[in-house]
GROMACS .gro file of C-alpha atoms in nm:
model
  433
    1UNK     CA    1   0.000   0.000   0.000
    2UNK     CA    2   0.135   0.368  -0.086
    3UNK     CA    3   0.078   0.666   0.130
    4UNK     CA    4  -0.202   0.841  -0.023
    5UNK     CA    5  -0.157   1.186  -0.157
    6UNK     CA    6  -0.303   1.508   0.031
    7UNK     CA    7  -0.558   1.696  -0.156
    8UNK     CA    8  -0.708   2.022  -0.112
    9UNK     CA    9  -1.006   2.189  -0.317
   10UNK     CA   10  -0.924   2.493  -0.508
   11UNK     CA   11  -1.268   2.566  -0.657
   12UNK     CA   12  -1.613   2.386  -0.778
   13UNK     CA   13  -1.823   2.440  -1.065
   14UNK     CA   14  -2.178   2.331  -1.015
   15UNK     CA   15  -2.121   2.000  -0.871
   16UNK     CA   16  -1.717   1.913  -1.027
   17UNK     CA   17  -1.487   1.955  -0.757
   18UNK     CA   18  -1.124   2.011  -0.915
   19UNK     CA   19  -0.806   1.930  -0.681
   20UNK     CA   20  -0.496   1.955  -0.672
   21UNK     CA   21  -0.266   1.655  -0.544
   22UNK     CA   22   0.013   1.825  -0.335
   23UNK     CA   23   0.248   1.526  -0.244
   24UNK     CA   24   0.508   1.632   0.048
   25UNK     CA   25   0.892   1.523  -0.045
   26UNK     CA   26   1.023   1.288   0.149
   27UNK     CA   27   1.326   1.327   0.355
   28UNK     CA   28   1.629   1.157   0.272
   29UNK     CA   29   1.642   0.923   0.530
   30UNK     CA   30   1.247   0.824   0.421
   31UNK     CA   31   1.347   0.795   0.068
   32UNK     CA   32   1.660   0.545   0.156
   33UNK     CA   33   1.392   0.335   0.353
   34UNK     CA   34   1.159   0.337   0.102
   35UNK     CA   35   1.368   0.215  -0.201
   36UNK     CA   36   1.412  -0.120   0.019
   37UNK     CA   37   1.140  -0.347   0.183
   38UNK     CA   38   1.106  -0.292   0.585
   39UNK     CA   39   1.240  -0.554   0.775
   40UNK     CA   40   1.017  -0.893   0.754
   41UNK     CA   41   0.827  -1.013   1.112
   42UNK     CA   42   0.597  -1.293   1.205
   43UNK     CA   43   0.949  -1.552   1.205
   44UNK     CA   44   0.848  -1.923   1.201
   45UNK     CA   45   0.999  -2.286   1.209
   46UNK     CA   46   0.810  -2.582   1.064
   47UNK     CA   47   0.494  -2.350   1.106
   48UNK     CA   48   0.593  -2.220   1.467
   49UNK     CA   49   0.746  -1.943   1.647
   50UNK     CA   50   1.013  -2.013   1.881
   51UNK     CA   51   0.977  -2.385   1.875
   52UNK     CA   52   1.133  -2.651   2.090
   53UNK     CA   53   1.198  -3.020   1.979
   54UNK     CA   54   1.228  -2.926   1.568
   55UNK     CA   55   1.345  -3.251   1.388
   56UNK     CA   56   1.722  -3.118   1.312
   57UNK     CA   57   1.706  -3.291   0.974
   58UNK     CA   58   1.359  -3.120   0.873
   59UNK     CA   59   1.404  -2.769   0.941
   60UNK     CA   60   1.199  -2.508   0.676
   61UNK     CA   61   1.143  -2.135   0.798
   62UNK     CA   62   0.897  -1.880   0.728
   63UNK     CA   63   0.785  -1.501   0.709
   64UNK     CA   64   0.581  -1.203   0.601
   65UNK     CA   65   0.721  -0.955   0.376
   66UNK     CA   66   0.662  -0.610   0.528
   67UNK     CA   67   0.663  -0.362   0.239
   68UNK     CA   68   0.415  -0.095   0.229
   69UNK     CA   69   0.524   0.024  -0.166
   70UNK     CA   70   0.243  -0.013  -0.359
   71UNK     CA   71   0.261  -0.328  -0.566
   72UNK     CA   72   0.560  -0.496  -0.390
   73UNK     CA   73   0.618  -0.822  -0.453
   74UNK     CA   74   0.929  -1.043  -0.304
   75UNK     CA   75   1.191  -1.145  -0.554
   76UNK     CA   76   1.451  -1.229  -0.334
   77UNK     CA   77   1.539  -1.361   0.012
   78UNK     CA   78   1.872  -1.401   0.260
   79UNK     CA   79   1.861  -1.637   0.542
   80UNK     CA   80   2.120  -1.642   0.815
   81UNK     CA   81   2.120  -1.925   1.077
   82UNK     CA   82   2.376  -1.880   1.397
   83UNK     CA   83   2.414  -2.009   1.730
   84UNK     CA   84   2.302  -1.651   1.918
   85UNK     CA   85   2.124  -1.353   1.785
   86UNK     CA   86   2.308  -1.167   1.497
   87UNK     CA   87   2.183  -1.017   1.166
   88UNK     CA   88   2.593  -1.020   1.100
   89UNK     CA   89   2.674  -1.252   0.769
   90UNK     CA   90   3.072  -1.233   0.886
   91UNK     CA   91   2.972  -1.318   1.264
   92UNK     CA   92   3.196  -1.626   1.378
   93UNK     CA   93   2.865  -1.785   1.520
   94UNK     CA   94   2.711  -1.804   1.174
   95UNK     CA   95   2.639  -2.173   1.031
   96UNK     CA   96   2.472  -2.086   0.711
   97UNK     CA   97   2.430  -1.842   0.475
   98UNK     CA   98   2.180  -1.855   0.229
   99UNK     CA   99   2.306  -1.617   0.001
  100UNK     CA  100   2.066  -1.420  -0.179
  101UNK     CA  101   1.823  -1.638  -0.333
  102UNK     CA  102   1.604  -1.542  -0.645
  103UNK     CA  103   1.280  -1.656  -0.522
  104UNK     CA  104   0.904  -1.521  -0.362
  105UNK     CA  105   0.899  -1.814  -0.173
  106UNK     CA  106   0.792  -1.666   0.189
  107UNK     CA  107   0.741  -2.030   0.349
  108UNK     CA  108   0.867  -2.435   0.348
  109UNK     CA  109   1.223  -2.252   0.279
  110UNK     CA  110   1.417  -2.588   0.376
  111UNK     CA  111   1.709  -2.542   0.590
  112UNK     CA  112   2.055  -2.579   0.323
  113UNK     CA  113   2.384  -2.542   0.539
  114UNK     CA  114   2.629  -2.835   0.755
  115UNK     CA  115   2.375  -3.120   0.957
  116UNK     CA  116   2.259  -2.906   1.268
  117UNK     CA  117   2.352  -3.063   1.605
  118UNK     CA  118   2.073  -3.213   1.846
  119UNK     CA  119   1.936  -3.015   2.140
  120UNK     CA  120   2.090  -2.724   2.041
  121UNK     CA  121   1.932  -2.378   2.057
  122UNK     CA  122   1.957  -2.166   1.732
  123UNK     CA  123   1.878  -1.839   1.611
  124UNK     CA  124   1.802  -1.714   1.200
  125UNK     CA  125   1.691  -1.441   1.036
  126UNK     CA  126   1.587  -1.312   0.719
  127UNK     CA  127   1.610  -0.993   0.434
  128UNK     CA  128   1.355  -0.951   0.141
  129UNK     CA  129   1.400  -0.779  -0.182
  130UNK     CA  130   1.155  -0.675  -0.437
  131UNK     CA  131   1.224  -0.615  -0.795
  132UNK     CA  132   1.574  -0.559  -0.882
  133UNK     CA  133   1.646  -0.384  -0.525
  134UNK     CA  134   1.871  -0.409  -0.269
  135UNK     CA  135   1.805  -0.601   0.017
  136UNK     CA  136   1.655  -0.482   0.309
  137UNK     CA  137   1.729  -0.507   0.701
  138UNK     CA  138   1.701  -0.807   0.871
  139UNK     CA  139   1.453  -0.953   1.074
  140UNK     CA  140   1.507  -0.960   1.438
  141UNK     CA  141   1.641  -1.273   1.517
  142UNK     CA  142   1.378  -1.561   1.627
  143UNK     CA  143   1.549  -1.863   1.818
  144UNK     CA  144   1.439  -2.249   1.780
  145UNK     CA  145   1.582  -2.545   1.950
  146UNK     CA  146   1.652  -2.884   1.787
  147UNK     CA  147   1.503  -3.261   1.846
  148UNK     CA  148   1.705  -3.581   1.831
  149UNK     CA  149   1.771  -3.793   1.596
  150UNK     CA  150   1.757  -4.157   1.636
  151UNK     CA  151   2.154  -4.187   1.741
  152UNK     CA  152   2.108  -3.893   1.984
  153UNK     CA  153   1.886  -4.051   2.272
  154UNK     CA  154   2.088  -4.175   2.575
  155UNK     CA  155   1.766  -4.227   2.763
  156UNK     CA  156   1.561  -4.573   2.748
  157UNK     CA  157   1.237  -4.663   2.691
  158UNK     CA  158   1.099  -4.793   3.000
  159UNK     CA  159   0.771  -4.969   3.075
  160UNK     CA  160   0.557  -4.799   3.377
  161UNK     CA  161   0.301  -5.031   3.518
  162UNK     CA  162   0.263  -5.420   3.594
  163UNK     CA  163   0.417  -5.654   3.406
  164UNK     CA  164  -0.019  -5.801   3.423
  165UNK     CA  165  -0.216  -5.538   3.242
  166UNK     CA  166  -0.546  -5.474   3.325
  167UNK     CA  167  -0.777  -5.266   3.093
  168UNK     CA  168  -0.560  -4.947   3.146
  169UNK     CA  169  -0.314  -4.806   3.374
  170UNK     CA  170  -0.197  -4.533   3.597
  171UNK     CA  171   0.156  -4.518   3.710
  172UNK     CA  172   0.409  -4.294   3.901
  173UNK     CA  173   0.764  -4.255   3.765
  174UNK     CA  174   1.060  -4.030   3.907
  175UNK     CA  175   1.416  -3.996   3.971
  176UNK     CA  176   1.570  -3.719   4.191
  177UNK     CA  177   1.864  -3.606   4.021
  178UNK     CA  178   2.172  -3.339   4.191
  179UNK     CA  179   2.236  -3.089   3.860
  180UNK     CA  180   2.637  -2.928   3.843
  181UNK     CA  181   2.685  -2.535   4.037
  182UNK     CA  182   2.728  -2.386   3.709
  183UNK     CA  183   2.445  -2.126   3.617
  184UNK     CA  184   2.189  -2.300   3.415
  185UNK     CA  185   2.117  -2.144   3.037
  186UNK     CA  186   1.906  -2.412   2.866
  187UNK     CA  187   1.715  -2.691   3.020
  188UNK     CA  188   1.510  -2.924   2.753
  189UNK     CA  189   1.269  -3.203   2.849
  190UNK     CA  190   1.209  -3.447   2.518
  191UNK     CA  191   0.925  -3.694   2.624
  192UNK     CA  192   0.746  -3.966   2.465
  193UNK     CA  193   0.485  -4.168   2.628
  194UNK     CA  194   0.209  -4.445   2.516
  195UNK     CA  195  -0.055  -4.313   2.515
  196UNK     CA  196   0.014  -3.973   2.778
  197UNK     CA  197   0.212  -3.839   3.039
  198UNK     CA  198   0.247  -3.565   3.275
  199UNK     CA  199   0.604  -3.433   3.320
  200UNK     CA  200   0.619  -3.299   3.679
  201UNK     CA  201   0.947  -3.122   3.785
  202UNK     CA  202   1.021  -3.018   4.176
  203UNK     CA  203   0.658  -3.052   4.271
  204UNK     CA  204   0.514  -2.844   3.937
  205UNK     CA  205   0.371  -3.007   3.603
  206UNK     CA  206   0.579  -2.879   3.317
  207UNK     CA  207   0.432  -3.045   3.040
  208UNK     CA  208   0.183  -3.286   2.911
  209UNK     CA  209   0.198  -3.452   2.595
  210UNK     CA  210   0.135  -3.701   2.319
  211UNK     CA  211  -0.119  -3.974   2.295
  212UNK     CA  212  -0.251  -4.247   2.079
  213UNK     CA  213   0.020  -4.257   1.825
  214UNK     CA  214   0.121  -4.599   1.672
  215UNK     CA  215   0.415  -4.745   1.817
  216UNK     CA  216   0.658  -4.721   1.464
  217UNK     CA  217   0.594  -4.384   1.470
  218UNK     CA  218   0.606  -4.251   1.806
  219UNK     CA  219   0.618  -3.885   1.859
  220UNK     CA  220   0.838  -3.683   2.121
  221UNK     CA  221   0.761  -3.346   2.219
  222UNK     CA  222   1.037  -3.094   2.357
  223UNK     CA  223   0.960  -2.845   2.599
  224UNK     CA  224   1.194  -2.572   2.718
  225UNK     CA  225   1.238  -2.638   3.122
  226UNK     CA  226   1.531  -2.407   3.220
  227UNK     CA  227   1.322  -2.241   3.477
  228UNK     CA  228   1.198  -2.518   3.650
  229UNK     CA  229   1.548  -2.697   3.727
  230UNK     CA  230   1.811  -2.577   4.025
  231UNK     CA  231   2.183  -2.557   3.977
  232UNK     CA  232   2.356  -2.715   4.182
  233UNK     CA  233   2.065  -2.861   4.397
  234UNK     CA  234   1.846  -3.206   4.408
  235UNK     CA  235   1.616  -3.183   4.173
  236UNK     CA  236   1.288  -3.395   4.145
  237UNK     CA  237   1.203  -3.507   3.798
  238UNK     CA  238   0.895  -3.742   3.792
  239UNK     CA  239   0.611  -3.820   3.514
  240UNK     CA  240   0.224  -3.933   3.622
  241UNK     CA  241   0.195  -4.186   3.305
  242UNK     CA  242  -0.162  -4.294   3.150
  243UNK     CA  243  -0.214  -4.581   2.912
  244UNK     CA  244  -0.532  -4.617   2.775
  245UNK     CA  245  -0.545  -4.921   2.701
  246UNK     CA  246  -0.719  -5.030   2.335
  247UNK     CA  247  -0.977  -4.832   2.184
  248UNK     CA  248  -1.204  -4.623   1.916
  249UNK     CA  249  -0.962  -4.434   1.785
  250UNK     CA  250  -0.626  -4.563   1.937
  251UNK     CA  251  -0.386  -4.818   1.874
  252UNK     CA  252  -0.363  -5.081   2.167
  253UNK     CA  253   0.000  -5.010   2.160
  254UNK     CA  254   0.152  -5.101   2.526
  255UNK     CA  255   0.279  -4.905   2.794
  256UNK     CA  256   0.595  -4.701   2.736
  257UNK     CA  257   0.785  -4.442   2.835
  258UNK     CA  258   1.091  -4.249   2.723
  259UNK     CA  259   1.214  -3.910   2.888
  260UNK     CA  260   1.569  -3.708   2.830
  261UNK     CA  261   1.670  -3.392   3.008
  262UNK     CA  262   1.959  -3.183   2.852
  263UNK     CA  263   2.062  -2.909   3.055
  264UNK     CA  264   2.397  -2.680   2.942
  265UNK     CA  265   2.575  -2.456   3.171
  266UNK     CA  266   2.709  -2.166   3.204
  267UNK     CA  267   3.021  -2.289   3.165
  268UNK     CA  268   3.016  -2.508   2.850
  269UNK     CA  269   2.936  -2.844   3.032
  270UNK     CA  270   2.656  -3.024   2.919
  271UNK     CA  271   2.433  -3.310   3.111
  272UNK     CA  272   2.171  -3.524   3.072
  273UNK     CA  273   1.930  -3.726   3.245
  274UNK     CA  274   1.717  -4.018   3.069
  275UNK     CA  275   1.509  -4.302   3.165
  276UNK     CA  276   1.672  -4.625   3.300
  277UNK     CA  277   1.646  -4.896   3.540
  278UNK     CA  278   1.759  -4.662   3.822
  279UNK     CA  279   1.409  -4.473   3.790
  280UNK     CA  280   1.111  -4.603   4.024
  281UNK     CA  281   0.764  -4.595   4.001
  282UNK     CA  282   0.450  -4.693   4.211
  283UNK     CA  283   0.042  -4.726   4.131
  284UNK     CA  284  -0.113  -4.408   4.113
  285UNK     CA  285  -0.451  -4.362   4.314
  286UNK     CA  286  -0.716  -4.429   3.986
  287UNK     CA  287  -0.869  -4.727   4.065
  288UNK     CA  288  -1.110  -4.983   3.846
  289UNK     CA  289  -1.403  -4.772   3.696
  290UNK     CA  290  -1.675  -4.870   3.455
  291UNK     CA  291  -1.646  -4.789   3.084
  292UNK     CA  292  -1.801  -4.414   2.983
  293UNK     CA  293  -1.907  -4.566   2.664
  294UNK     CA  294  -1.852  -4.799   2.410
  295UNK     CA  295  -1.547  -4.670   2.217
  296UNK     CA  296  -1.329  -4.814   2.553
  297UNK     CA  297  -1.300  -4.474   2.775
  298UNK     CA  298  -1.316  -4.518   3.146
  299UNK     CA  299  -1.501  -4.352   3.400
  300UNK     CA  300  -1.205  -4.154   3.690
  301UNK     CA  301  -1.248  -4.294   3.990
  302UNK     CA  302  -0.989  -4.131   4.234
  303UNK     CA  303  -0.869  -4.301   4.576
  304UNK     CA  304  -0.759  -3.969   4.777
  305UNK     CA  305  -0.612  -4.156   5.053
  306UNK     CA  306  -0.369  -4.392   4.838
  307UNK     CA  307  -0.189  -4.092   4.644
  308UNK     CA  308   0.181  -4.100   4.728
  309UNK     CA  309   0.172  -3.686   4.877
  310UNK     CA  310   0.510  -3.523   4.783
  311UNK     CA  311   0.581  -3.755   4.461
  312UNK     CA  312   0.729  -3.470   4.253
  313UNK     CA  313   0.919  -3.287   4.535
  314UNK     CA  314   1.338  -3.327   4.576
  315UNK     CA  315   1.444  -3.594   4.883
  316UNK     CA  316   1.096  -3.788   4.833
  317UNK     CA  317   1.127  -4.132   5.012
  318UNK     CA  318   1.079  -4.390   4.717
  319UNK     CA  319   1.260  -4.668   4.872
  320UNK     CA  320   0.956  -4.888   4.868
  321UNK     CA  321   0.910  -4.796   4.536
  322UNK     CA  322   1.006  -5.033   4.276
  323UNK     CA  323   1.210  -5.021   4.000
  324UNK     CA  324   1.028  -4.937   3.655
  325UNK     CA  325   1.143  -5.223   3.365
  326UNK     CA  326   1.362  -5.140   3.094
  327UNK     CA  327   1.247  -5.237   2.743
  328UNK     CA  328   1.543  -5.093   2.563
  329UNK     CA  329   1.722  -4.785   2.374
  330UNK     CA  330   1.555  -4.592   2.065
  331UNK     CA  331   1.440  -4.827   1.853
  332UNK     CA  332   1.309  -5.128   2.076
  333UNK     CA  333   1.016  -5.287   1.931
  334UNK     CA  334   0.740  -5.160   1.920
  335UNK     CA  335   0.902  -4.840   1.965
  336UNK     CA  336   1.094  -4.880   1.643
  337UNK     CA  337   1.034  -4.492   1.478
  338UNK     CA  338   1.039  -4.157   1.690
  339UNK     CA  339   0.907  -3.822   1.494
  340UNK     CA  340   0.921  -3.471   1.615
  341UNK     CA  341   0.575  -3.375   1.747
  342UNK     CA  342   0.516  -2.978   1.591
  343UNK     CA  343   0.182  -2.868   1.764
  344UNK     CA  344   0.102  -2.918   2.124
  345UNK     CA  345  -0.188  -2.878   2.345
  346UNK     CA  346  -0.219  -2.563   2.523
  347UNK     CA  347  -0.442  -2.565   2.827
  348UNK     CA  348  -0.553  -2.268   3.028
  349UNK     CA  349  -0.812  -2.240   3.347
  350UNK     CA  350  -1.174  -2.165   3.279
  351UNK     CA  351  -1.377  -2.012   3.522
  352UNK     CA  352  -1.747  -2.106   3.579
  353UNK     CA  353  -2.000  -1.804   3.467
  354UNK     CA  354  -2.221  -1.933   3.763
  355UNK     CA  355  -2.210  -2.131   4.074
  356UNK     CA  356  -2.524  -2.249   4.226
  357UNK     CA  357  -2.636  -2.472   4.547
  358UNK     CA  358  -2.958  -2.661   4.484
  359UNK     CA  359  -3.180  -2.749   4.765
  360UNK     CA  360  -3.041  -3.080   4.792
  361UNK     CA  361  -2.720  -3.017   4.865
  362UNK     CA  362  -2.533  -3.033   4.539
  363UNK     CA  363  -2.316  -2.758   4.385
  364UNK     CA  364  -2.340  -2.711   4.019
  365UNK     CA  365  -2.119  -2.466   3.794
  366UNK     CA  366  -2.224  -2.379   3.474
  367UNK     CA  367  -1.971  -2.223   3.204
  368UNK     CA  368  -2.227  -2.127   2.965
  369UNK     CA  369  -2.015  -2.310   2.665
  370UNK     CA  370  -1.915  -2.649   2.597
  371UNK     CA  371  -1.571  -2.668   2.679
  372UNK     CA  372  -1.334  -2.940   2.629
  373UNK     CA  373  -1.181  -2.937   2.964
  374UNK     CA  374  -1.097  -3.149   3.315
  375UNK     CA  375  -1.273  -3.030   3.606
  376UNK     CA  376  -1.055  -2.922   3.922
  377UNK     CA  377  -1.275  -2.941   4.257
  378UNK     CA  378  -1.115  -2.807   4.561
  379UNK     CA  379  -1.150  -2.943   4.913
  380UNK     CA  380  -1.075  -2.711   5.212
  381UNK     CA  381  -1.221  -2.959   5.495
  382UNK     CA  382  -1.173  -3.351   5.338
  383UNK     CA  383  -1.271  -3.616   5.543
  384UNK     CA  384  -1.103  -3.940   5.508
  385UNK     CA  385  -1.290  -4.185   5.326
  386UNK     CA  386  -1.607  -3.970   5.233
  387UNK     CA  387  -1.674  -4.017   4.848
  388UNK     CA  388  -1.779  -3.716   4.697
  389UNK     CA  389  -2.012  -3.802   4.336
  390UNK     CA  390  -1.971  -3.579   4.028
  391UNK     CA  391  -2.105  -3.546   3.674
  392UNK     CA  392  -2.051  -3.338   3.388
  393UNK     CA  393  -2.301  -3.262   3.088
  394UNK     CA  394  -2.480  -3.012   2.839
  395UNK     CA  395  -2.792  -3.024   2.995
  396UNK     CA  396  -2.999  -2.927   3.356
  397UNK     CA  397  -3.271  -3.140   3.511
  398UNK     CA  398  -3.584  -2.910   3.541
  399UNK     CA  399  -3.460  -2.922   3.940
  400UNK     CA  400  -3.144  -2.757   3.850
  401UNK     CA  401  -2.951  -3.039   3.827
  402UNK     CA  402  -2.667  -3.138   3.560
  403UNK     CA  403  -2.833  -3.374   3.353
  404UNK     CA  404  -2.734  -3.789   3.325
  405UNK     CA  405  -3.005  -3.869   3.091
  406UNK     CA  406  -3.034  -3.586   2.828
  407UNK     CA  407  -2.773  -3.485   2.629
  408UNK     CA  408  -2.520  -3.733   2.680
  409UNK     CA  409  -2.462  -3.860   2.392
  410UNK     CA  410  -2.423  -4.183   2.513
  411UNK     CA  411  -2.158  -4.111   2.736
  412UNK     CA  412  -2.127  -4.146   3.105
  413UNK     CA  413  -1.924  -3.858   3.207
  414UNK     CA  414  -1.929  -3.925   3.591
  415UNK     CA  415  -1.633  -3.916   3.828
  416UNK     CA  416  -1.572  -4.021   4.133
  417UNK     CA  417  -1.319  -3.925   4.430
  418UNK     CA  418  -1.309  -4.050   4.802
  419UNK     CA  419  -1.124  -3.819   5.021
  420UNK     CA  420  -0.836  -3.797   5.257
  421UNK     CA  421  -0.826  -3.586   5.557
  422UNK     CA  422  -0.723  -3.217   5.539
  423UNK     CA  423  -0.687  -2.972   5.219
  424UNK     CA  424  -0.715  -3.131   4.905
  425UNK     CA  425  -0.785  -3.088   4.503
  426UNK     CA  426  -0.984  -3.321   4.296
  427UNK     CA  427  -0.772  -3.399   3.955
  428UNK     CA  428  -0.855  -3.626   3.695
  429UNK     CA  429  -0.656  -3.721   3.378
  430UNK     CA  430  -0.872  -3.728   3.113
  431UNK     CA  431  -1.056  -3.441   2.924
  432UNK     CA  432  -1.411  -3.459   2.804
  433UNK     CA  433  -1.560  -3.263   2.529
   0.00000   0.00000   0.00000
């Protein structure tokens, strides 16, 4: 778009206006910028911006051409990639230069210099061109992070749960770990789980990723942890894994579990913590429950009293816990393919719009939309071994009540929890829609 000329009316006849265009001149420092494109924004890897866990070996960048000359069009691109934030071609830190490329391609622009090293932070930027120009500035740097490749992984898959399986499973996992003094930069979690897990770290979740994907071709999602681990301190590392079991939908799979830490230093010095034999794990407090509905989801039924309190914090006792079983490194059957996961679920609280108490007793909160969600009930005053019923649904009772009859759609979508004593919160795993 081009700035549009001011006008100003000299004189009319009848109903003709005549005008006058009186353009200002630009300065010189407006007419430099103008005979160049601005510099380009809106920076993203495989589709994302700032992403964690990108496959090393599939790397393609993106961006929007900012360039407000009226019919500009992109005929040329630079692309520097570096390991910190420089729009410098001669910096030392560079590791490719694109060179200027003839091309209005704006997106899947693949990644062309030396193999790019695992769990390593980068950061790239770009110029534009239009017509037969000059380039213009830079973009501000945008950073991304690398996966793992097959050969990468030091960690093991390991297999939470009994060796018996029932119809599905929930299992504690963790591992307290002392990190080096230096100053922490980086800390990345990768994790991949059959079906889910929930990556806890010193008493906090941190993550919670994939499910249902078949076995040969497993996906592993990075997330950037550096302010969640302690230099030079114990730190508690645990994961509260869920397998489903077969299903609508699912592949049977069986339970697994794979998890690698990398954390770099201040100082140059790298380590990294993975799954092995020396983690332990115990039954988590979901005990049997009824199916919800035919396409093999269970009901969350929730034992208060037999969760292990203080599972994810540093100096936990787990010496009656035992030790989880080892399948294998990368590549164990049938854990024989690992991909990159590139989207993630995002989950944020949602508030109820209203909360009422009906005359007999029960609470209900409305949210005025269908959400797909998990419901967390707090308990200020629990009382050991009182089971508190819930249900969720689309519908009210003409009492007030949230409907188990209408609206369903043939889905149970009750819960359960008995109490312990004390302060408490009600949890479950699973959304519903």
């Amino acid at each position: 778009m081009g700035h549009e000329p001011w006008r100003r009316v000299i004189g009319t006849v009848g109903v003709l206006a005549i005008s006058i265009a009186v353009v200002p001149a630009a300065s010189g420092a407006a007419a430099a910028r103008k005979a160049t494109p601005d510099r380009p924004d809106a920076l993203t890897v495989t589709g994302v911006a700032g992403p964690v866990g990108v496959d090393p070996d599939g790397v393609v960048f993106a961006w929007h051409v900012v360039d407000d000359r009226r019919s500009a069009k992109q005929t040329g691109y630079r692309v520097l990639v570096a390991r910190r934030a420089t729009t410098d071609a001669r910096a030392a830190d560079v590791v490719w230069d694109s060179g200027t490329v003839a091309s209005a391609q704006q997106a899947f622009v693949a990644y062309g210099g030396p193999p790019l090293a695992a769990a390593t932070e980068y950061w790239w930027t770009v110029a534009t061109r239009a017509g037969g120009g000059a380039l213009g500035p830079f973009a501000r740097p945008a950073h991304f992070v690398t996966g793992l490749r097959a050969g990468d992984w030091q960690a093991q898959w390991v297999r939470p749960g009994p060796a018996q399986l029932g119809p599905e499973q929930y299992t504690y996992v963790r591992k307290d770990v002392r990190l080096a003094k230096s100053p922490i930069v980086r800390a990345t979690a990768y994790v991949a789980a059959a079906h889910k897990y929930q990556l806890w770290i010193n008493d906090a979740p941190a993550d919670t990723g994939p499910s249902f994907s078949y076995p040969d071709e497993q996906y592993y999602q990075g997330t950037d942890v550096t302010r969640r681990v302690r230099a030079g301190a114990v730190n508690a590392l645990g994961v509260l894994h869920h397998w489903y079991g077969p299903g609508q939908g699912r592949p049977e799979s069986r339970p697994g579990l794979l998890v690698e830490i990398v954390v770099v230093h201040r100082d140059g010095t790298r380590e990294v913590i993975g799954t092995d034999g020396t983690w332990r794990e115990h039954a988590a407090e979901w005990r049997a429950a009824p199916l919800r509905n035919d396409e093999g989801d269970f009901q969350e039924h929730i034992d208060g009293r037999a969760a292990p309190i203080g599972w994810a914090k540093p100096g936990f006792d787990a010496l009656s816990w035992s030790p989880v079983a080892v399948l294998g490194p990368v590549g164990t059957p049938p854990f024989t393919h690992l991909v990159a996961q590139r989207s993630r679920i995002v989950e944020q609280p949602v508030r109820p719009v209203s909360v009422r108490t009906l005359a007999s007793g029960a609470v209900v909160a409305d949210y005025g939309v269908v959400v797909a969600a998990t419901p967390t009930v707090s308990f200020r005053h629990g009382k050991s071994g009182r089971t508190i019923a819930m249900h969720a649904g689309f519908l009210l009772d003409p009492d007030g009540a949230v409907s188990t009859t209408r609206g369903t759609q043939d889905t149970d979508m009750s819960y359960s929890y008995v109490e312990r004593a004390g302060k408490q919160a009600f949890r479950p795993y699973t959304y519903l829609g």
